[in-house]
PDB file of C-alpha atoms and ligand atoms in Angstrom:
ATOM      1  CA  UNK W  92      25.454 -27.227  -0.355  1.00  0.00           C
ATOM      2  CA  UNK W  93      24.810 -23.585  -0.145  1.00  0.00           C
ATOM      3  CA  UNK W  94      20.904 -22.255   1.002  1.00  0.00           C
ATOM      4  CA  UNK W  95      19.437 -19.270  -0.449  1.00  0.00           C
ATOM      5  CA  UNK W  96      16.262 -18.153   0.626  1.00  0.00           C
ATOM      6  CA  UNK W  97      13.679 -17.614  -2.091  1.00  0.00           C
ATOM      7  CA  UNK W  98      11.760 -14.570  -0.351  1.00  0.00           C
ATOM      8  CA  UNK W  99      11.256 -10.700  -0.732  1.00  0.00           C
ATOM      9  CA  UNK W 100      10.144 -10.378   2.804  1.00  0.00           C
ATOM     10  CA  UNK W 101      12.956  -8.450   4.689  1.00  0.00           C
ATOM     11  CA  UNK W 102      12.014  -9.136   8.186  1.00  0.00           C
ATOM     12  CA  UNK W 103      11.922 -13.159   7.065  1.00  0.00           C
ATOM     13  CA  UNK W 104      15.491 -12.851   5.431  1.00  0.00           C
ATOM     14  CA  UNK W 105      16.681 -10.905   8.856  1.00  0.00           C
ATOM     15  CA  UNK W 106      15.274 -13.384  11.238  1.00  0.00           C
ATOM     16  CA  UNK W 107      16.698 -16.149   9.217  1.00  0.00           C
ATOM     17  CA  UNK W 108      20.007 -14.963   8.171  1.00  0.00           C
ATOM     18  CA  UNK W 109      20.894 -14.584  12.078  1.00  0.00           C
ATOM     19  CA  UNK W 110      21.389 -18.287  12.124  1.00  0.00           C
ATOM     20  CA  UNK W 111      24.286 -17.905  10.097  1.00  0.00           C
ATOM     21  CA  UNK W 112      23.036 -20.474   7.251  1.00  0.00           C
ATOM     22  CA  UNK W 113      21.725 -18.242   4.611  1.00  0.00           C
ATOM     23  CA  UNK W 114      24.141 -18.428   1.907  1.00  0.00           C
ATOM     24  CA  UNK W 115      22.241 -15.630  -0.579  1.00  0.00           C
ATOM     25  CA  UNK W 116      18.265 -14.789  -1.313  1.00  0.00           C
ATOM     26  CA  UNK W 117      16.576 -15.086  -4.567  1.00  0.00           C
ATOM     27  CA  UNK W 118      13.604 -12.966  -5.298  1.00  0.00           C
ATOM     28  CA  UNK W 119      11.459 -13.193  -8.112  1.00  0.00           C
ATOM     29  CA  UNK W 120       8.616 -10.673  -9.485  1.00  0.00           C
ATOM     30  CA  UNK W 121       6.052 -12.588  -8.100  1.00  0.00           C
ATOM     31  CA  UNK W 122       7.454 -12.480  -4.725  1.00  0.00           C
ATOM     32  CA  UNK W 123       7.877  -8.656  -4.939  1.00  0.00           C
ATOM     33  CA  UNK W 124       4.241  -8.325  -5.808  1.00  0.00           C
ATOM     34  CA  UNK W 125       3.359 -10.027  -2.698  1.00  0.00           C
ATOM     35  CA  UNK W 126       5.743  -7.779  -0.484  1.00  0.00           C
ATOM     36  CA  UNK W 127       3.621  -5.098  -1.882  1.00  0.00           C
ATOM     37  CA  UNK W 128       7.072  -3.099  -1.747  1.00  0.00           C
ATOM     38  CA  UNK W 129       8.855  -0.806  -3.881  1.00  0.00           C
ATOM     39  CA  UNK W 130      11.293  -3.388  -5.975  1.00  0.00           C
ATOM     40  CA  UNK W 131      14.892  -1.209  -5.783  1.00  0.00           C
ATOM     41  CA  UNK W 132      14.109  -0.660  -2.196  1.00  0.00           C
ATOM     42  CA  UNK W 133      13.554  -3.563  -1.237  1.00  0.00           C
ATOM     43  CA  UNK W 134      16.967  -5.193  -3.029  1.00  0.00           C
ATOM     44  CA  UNK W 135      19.029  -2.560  -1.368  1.00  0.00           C
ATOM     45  CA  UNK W 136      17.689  -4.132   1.711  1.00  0.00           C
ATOM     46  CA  UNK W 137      18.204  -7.271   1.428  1.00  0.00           C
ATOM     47  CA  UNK W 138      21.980  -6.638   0.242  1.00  0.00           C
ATOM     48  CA  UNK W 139      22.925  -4.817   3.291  1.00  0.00           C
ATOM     49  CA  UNK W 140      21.836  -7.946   5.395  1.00  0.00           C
ATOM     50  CA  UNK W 141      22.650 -10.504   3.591  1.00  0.00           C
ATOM     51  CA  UNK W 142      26.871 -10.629   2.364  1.00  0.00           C
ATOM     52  CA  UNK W 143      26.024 -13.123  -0.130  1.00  0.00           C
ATOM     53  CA  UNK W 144      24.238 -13.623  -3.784  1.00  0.00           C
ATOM     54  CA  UNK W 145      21.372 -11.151  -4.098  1.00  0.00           C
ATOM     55  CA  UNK W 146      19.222 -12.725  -7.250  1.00  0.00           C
ATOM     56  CA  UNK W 147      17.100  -9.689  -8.653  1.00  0.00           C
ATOM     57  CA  UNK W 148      14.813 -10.377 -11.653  1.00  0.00           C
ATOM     58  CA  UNK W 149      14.169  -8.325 -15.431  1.00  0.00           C
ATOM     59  CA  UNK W 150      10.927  -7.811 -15.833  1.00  0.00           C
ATOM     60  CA  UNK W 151      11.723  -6.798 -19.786  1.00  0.00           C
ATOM     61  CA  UNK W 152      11.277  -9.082 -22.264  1.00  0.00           C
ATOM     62  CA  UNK W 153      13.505  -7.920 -24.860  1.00  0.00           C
ATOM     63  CA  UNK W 154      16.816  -8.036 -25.294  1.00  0.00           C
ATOM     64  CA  UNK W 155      17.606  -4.202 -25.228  1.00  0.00           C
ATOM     65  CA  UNK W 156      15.909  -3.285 -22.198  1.00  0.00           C
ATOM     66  CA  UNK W 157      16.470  -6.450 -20.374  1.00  0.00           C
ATOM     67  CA  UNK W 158      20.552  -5.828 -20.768  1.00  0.00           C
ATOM     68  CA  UNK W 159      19.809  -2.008 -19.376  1.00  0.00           C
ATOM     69  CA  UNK W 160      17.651  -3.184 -16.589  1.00  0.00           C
ATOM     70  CA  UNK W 161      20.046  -6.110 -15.455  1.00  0.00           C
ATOM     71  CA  UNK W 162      23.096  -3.210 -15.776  1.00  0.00           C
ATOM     72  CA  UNK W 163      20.832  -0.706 -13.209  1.00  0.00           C
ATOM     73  CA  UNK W 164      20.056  -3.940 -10.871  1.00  0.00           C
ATOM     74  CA  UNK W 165      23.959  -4.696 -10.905  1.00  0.00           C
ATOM     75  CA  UNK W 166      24.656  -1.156  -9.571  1.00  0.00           C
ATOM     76  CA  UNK W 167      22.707  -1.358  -6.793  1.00  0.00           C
ATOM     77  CA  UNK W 168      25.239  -3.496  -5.069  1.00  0.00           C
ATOM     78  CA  UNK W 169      28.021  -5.655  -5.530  1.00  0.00           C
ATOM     79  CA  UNK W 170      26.257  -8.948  -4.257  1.00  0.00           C
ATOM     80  CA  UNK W 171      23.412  -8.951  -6.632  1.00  0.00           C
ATOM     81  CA  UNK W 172      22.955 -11.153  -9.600  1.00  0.00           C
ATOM     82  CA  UNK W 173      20.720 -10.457 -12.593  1.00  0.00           C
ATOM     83  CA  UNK W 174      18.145 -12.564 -13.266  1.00  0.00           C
ATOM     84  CA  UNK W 175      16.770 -13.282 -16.435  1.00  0.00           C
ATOM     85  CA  UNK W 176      14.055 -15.917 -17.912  1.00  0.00           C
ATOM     86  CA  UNK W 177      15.048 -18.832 -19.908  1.00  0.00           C
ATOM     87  CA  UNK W 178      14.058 -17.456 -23.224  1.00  0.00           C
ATOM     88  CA  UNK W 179      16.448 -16.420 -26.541  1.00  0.00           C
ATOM     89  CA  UNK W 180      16.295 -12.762 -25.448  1.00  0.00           C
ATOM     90  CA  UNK W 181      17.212 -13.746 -21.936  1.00  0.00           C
ATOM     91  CA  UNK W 182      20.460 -16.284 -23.030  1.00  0.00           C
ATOM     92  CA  UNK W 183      21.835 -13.447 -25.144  1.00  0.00           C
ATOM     93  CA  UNK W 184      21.134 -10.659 -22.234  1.00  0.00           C
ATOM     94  CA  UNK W 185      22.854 -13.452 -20.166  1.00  0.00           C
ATOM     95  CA  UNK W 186      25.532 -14.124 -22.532  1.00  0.00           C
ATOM     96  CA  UNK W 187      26.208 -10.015 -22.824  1.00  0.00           C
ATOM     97  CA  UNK W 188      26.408  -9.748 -18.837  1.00  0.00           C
ATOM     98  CA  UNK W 189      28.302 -12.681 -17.891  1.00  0.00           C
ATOM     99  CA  UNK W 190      30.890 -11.572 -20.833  1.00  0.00           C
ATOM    100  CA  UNK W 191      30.542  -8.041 -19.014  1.00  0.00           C
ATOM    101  CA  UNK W 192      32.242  -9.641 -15.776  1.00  0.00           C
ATOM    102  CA  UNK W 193      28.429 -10.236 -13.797  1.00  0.00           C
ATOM    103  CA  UNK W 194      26.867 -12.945 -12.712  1.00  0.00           C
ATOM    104  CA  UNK W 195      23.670 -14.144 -13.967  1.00  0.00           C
ATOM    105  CA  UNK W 196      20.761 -16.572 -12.794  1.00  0.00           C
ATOM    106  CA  UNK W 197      18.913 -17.956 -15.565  1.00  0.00           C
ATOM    107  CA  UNK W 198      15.357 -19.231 -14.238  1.00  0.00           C
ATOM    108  CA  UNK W 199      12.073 -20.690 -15.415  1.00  0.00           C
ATOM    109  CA  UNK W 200      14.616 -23.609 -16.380  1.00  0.00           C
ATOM    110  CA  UNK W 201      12.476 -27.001 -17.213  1.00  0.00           C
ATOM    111  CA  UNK W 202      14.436 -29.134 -19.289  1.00  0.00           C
ATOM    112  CA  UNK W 203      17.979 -30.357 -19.565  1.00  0.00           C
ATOM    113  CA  UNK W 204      18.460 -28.475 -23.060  1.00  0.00           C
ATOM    114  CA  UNK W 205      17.780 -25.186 -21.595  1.00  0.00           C
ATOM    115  CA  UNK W 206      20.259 -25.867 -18.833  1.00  0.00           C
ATOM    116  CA  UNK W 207      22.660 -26.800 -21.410  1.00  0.00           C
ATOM    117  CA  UNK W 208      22.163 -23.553 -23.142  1.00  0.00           C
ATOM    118  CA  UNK W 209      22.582 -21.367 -20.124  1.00  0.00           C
ATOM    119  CA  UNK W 210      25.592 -22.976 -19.340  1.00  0.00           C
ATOM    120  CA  UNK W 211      27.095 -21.933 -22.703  1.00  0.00           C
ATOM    121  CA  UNK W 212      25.512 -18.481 -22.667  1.00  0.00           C
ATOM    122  CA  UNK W 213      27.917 -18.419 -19.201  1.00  0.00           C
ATOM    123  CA  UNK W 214      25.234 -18.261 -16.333  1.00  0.00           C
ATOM    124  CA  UNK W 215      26.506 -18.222 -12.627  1.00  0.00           C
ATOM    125  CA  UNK W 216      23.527 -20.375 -11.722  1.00  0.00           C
ATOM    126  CA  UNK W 217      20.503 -22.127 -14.233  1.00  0.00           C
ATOM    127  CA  UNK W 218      17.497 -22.477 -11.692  1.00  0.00           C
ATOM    128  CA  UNK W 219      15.526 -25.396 -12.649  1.00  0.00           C
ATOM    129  CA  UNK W 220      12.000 -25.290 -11.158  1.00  0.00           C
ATOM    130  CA  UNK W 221      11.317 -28.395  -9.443  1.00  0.00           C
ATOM    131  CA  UNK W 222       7.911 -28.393  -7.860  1.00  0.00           C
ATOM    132  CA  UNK W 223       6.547 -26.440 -10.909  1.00  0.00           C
ATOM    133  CA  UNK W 224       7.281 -29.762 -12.879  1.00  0.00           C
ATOM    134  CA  UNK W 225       5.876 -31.923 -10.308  1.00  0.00           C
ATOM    135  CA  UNK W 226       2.559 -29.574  -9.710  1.00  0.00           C
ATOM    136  CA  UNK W 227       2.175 -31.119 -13.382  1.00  0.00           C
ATOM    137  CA  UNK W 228       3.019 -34.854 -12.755  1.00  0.00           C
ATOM    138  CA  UNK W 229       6.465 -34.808 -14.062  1.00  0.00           C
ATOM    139  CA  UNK W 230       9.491 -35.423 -11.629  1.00  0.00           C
ATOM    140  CA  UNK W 231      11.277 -32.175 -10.781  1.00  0.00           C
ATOM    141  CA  UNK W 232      14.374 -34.110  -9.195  1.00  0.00           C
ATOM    142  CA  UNK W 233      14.926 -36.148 -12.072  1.00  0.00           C
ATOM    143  CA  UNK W 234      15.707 -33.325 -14.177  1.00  0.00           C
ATOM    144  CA  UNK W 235      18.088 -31.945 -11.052  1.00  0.00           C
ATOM    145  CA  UNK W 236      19.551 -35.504 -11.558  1.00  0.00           C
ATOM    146  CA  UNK W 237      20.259 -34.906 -15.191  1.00  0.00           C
ATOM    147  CA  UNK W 238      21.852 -31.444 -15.225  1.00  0.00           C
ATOM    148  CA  UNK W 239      24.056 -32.290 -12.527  1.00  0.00           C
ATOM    149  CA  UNK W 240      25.245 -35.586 -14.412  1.00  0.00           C
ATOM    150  CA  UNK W 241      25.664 -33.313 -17.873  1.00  0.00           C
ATOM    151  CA  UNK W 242      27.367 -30.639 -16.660  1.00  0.00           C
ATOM    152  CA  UNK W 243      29.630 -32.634 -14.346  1.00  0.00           C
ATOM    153  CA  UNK W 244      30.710 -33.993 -17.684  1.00  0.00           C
ATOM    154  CA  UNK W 245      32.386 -30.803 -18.627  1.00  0.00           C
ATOM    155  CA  UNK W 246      34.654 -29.192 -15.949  1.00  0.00           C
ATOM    156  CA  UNK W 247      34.509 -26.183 -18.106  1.00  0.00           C
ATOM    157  CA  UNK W 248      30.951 -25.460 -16.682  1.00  0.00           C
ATOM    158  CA  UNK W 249      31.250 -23.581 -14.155  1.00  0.00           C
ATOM    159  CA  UNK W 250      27.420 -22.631 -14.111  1.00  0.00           C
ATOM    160  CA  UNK W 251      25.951 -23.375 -10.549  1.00  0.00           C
ATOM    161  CA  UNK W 252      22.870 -25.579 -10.256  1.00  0.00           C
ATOM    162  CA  UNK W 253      20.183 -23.708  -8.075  1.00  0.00           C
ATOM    163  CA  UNK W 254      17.260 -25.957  -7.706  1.00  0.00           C
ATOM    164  CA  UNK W 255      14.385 -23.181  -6.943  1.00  0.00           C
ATOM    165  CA  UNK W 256      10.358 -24.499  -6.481  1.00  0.00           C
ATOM    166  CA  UNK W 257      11.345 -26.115  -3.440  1.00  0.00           C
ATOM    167  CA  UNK W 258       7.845 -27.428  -1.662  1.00  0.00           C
ATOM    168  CA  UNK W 259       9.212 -29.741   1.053  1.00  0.00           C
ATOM    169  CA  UNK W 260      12.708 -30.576   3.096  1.00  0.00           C
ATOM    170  CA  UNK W 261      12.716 -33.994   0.836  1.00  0.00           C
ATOM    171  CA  UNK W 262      13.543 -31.734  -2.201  1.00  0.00           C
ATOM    172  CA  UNK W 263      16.512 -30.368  -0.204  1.00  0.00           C
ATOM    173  CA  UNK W 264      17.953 -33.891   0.651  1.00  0.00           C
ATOM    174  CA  UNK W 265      16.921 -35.366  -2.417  1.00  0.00           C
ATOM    175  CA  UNK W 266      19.250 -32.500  -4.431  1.00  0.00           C
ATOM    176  CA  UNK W 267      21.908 -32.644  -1.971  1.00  0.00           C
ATOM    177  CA  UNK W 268      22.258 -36.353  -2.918  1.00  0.00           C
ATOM    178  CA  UNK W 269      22.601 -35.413  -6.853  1.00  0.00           C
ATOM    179  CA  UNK W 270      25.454 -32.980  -5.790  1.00  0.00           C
ATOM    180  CA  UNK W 271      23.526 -29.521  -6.342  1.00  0.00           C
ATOM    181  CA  UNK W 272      25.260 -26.648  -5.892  1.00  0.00           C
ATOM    182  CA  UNK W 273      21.909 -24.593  -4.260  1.00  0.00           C
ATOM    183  CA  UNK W 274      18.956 -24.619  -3.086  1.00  0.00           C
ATOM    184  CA  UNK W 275      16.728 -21.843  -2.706  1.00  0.00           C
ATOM    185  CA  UNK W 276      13.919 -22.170  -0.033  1.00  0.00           C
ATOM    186  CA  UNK W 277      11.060 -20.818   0.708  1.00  0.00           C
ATOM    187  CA  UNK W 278      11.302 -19.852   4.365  1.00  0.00           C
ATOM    188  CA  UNK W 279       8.913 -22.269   5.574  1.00  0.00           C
ATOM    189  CA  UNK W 280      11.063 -25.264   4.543  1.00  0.00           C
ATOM    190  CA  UNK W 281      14.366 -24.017   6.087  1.00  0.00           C
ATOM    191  CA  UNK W 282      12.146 -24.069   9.138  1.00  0.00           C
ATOM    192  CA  UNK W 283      10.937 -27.413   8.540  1.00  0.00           C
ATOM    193  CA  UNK W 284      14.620 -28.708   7.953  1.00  0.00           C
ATOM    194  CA  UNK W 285      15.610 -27.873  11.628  1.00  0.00           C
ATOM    195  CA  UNK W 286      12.055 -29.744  13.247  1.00  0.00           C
ATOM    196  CA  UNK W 287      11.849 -32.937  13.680  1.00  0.00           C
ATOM    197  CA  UNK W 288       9.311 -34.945  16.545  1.00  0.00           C
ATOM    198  CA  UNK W 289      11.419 -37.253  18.011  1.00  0.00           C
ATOM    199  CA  UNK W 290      14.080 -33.999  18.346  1.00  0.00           C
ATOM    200  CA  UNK W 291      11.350 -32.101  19.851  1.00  0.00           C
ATOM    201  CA  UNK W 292      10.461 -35.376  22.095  1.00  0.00           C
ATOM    202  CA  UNK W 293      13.762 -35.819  23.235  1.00  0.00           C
ATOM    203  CA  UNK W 294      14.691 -32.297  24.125  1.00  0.00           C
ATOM    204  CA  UNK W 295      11.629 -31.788  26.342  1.00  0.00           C
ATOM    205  CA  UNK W 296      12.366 -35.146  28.412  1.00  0.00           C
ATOM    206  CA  UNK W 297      16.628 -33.789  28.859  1.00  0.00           C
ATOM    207  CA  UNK W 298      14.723 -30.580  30.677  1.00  0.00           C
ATOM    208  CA  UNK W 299      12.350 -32.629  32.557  1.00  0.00           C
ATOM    209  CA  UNK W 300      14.915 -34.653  33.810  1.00  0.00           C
ATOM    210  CA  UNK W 301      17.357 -32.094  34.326  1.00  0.00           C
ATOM    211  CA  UNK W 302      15.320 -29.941  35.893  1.00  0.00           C
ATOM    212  CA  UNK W 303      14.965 -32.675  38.350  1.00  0.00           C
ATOM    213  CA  UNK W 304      18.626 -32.509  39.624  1.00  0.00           C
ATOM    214  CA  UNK W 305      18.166 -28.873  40.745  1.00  0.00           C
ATOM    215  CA  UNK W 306      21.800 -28.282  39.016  1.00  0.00           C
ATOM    216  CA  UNK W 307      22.616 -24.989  36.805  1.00  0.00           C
ATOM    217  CA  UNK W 308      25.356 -24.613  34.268  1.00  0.00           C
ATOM    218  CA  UNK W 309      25.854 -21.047  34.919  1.00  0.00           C
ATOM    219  CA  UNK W 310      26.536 -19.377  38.417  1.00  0.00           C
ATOM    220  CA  UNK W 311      23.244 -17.600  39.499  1.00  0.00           C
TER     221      UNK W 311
HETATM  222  O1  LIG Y  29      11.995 -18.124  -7.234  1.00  0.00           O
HETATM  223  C1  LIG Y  29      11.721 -19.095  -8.164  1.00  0.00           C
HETATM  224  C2  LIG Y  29      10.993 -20.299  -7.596  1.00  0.00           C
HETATM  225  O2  LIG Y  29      11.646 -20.761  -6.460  1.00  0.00           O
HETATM  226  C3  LIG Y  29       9.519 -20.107  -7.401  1.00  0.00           C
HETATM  227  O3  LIG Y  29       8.939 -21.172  -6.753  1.00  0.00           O
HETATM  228  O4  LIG Y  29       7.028 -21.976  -5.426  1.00  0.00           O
HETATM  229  O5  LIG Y  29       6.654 -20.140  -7.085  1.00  0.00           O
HETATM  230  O6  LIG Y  29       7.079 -22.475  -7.845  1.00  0.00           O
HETATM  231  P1  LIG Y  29       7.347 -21.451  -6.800  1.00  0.00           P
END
């Protein structure tokens, strides 16, 4: 399973991508807002630390001016994807890129039909919005479960599934069980996949103890 992290704050993306398990970064215009940073700026950034997939959003509605803004987000580097909402104007801007030889992330998914159209409109990745659905009392990993089962039913698909609303590490292992392809995290929850008490318990008894043997590892 390949992470993203679902921030525009650079420093964030920086401190986390130096683990070595950020597989790409999704932003969205909501996220930019709350940088407070200028939007082209702030994608060049994150492209020159981060080698992988770069998700940068439209913030046109129609069709025209969605296609030219996803073509000026493409050339700002090779690792970004367009991103375009889950609405007729946003399938056929994602059917004209994808057709154009770029990759696409269709999001505001929340139903198994709209993933099915993405898929044939030829998106690199549908993002279905998990936590969004269960803010509202329906179950956001059910409908994970579903698009995963449909479009493992045709090996032409070749659209990625990149659950996105993550609220908690259960989401994470509750995906990775249905086979998703991504998930996106906020960059509190990649934190809270490496914590865990007992870990935290354990590791400070192994110092106390060795501490206790007056040994080092290393030559002083
Ligand atoms: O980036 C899309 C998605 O992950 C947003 O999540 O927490 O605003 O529902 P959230």
């Amino acid at each position: 399973m390949k992470f993203f992290v679902d921030t525009a704050d650079v420093n964030e993306i920086r401190d986390l991508a130096s683990t070595g398990l950020v597989d790409g970064v999704t932003t969205n215009p909501s996220l930019i807002a709350k940088s407070g940073r200028n939007f082209i700026e702030v994608i060049q950034e994150i492209c020159e630390l981060v080698d992988g997939p770069v998700s940068a959003e439209v913030a046109a509605t129609d069709y025209e001016i969605m296609l030219e803004e996803g073509k000026k987000l493409a050339g700002l580097a090779p690792n970004v994807t367009i991103k375009v909402p889950l609405t007729p104007d946003g399938l056929k801007t994602c059917k004209a890129l994808s057709d154009d030889g770029r990759k696409v992330n269709v999001t505001l998914c929340f139903s198994a039909g709209q993933a099915i159209l993405a898929a044939k409109a030829g998106a690199a990745y549908i993002s279905p919005f998990v936590g969004r659905l269960d803010d509202i009392s329906s179950d956001g990993m059910s409908l994970i479960d579903d698009i995963c089962a449909i479009y493992a039913n045709y090996p032409e698909i070749n659209t990625e599934v990149l659950v996105a609303s993550i609220r908690s590490p259960n989401h994470v292992v509750e995906a990775a069980k249905m086979g998703a392809d991504v998930c996106t995290l906020p960059p509190t929850v990649l934190r809270q996949l490496f914590t865990h008490p007992l870990t935290s318990a354990g590791l400070a008894a192994f110092l106390s103890d060795w501490a206790e043997t007056g040994q080092q590892i290393l030559d002083p």
